[in-house]
Amino acid sequence: MMRQLLEILRQYRFIDRAILFLRLFVGTLIALHIIDKLQTYNFVLTGYPALLFESSWATFVIFTLLEAIFAVMIILGFGTRFAAFIMALGMFVEIFIVYPSLGWLGVERQILYIGIYVTLIVSGSGRYGLETRLDRRHKKSQF
């Protein structure tokens, strides 16, 4: 019985590696998206909505900065569930508030991101996340 349990646990180590890959993959995609937004700043700013502030420039700066912070959090595996939840919420805002006239085919990128973020919300950072490492050290110091 114990051997079977250990074998099952060994098999699930691949899931942690898959989560690590997913975190690195989506974090890198977000970083590339931010770089693209900054390179085409003038073009992006003309169509950027002013959601929370009076000017679209302030909204652009704050949202881009938050995207960068959450991308780093996802890559490091620190606060992964929180960062993925906020990013998924941002995608819902894009779909239903910013771009409602595009229809479902115009927002397929956002829908794909939502799927990735929901996966990260469910799985968390996995074994190879900074959050898990810090939690293990904290638990060891208690005993």
Short mmCIF file of C-alpha atoms in Angstrom, two decimals, residues 76-125:
data_model
loop_
_atom_site.label_atom_id
_atom_site.label_comp_id
_atom_site.label_asym_id
_atom_site.label_seq_id
_atom_site.Cartn_x
_atom_site.Cartn_y
_atom_site.Cartn_z
CA LEU A 76 8.27 33.72 -9.24
CA GLY A 77 5.31 31.77 -7.89
CA PHE A 78 4.65 34.28 -5.14
CA GLY A 79 0.97 35.16 -4.71
CA THR A 80 0.18 33.23 -7.87
CA ARG A 81 -3.50 32.72 -7.11
CA PHE A 82 -4.04 36.38 -6.26
CA ALA A 83 -2.14 37.63 -9.32
CA ALA A 84 -3.91 35.18 -11.64
CA PHE A 85 -7.31 36.16 -10.20
CA ILE A 86 -6.68 39.86 -10.75
CA MET A 87 -5.36 39.24 -14.28
CA ALA A 88 -8.42 37.09 -15.11
CA LEU A 89 -10.63 39.85 -13.76
CA GLY A 90 -8.81 42.27 -16.06
CA MET A 91 -9.52 40.02 -19.03
CA PHE A 92 -13.22 39.95 -18.13
CA VAL A 93 -13.20 43.75 -17.99
CA GLU A 94 -11.59 43.85 -21.44
CA ILE A 95 -14.19 41.46 -22.85
CA PHE A 96 -17.33 42.96 -21.35
CA ILE A 97 -16.50 46.65 -20.80
CA VAL A 98 -13.64 47.69 -23.09
CA TYR A 99 -14.29 45.60 -26.21
CA PRO A 100 -17.92 44.41 -26.09
CA SER A 101 -18.52 45.31 -29.72
CA LEU A 102 -15.84 42.93 -31.05
CA GLY A 103 -17.86 39.78 -30.39
CA TRP A 104 -16.37 36.45 -29.36
CA LEU A 105 -13.97 36.18 -32.28
CA GLY A 106 -12.39 39.53 -31.46
CA VAL A 107 -11.56 38.54 -27.91
CA GLU A 108 -10.19 35.03 -28.36
CA ARG A 109 -6.81 36.06 -26.91
CA GLN A 110 -8.50 37.25 -23.73
CA ILE A 111 -10.47 34.00 -23.48
CA LEU A 112 -7.26 31.97 -23.79
CA TYR A 113 -5.64 34.03 -21.05
CA ILE A 114 -8.67 33.49 -18.81
CA GLY A 115 -8.26 29.73 -19.24
CA ILE A 116 -4.60 29.92 -18.25
CA TYR A 117 -5.35 32.17 -15.28
CA VAL A 118 -8.13 29.88 -14.03
CA THR A 119 -5.69 26.96 -14.20
CA LEU A 120 -3.20 28.94 -12.11
CA ILE A 121 -5.93 29.95 -9.64
CA VAL A 122 -6.80 26.29 -9.10
CA SER A 123 -3.24 24.95 -9.01
CA GLY A 124 -1.41 27.77 -7.24
CA SER A 125 2.33 28.09 -7.63
#
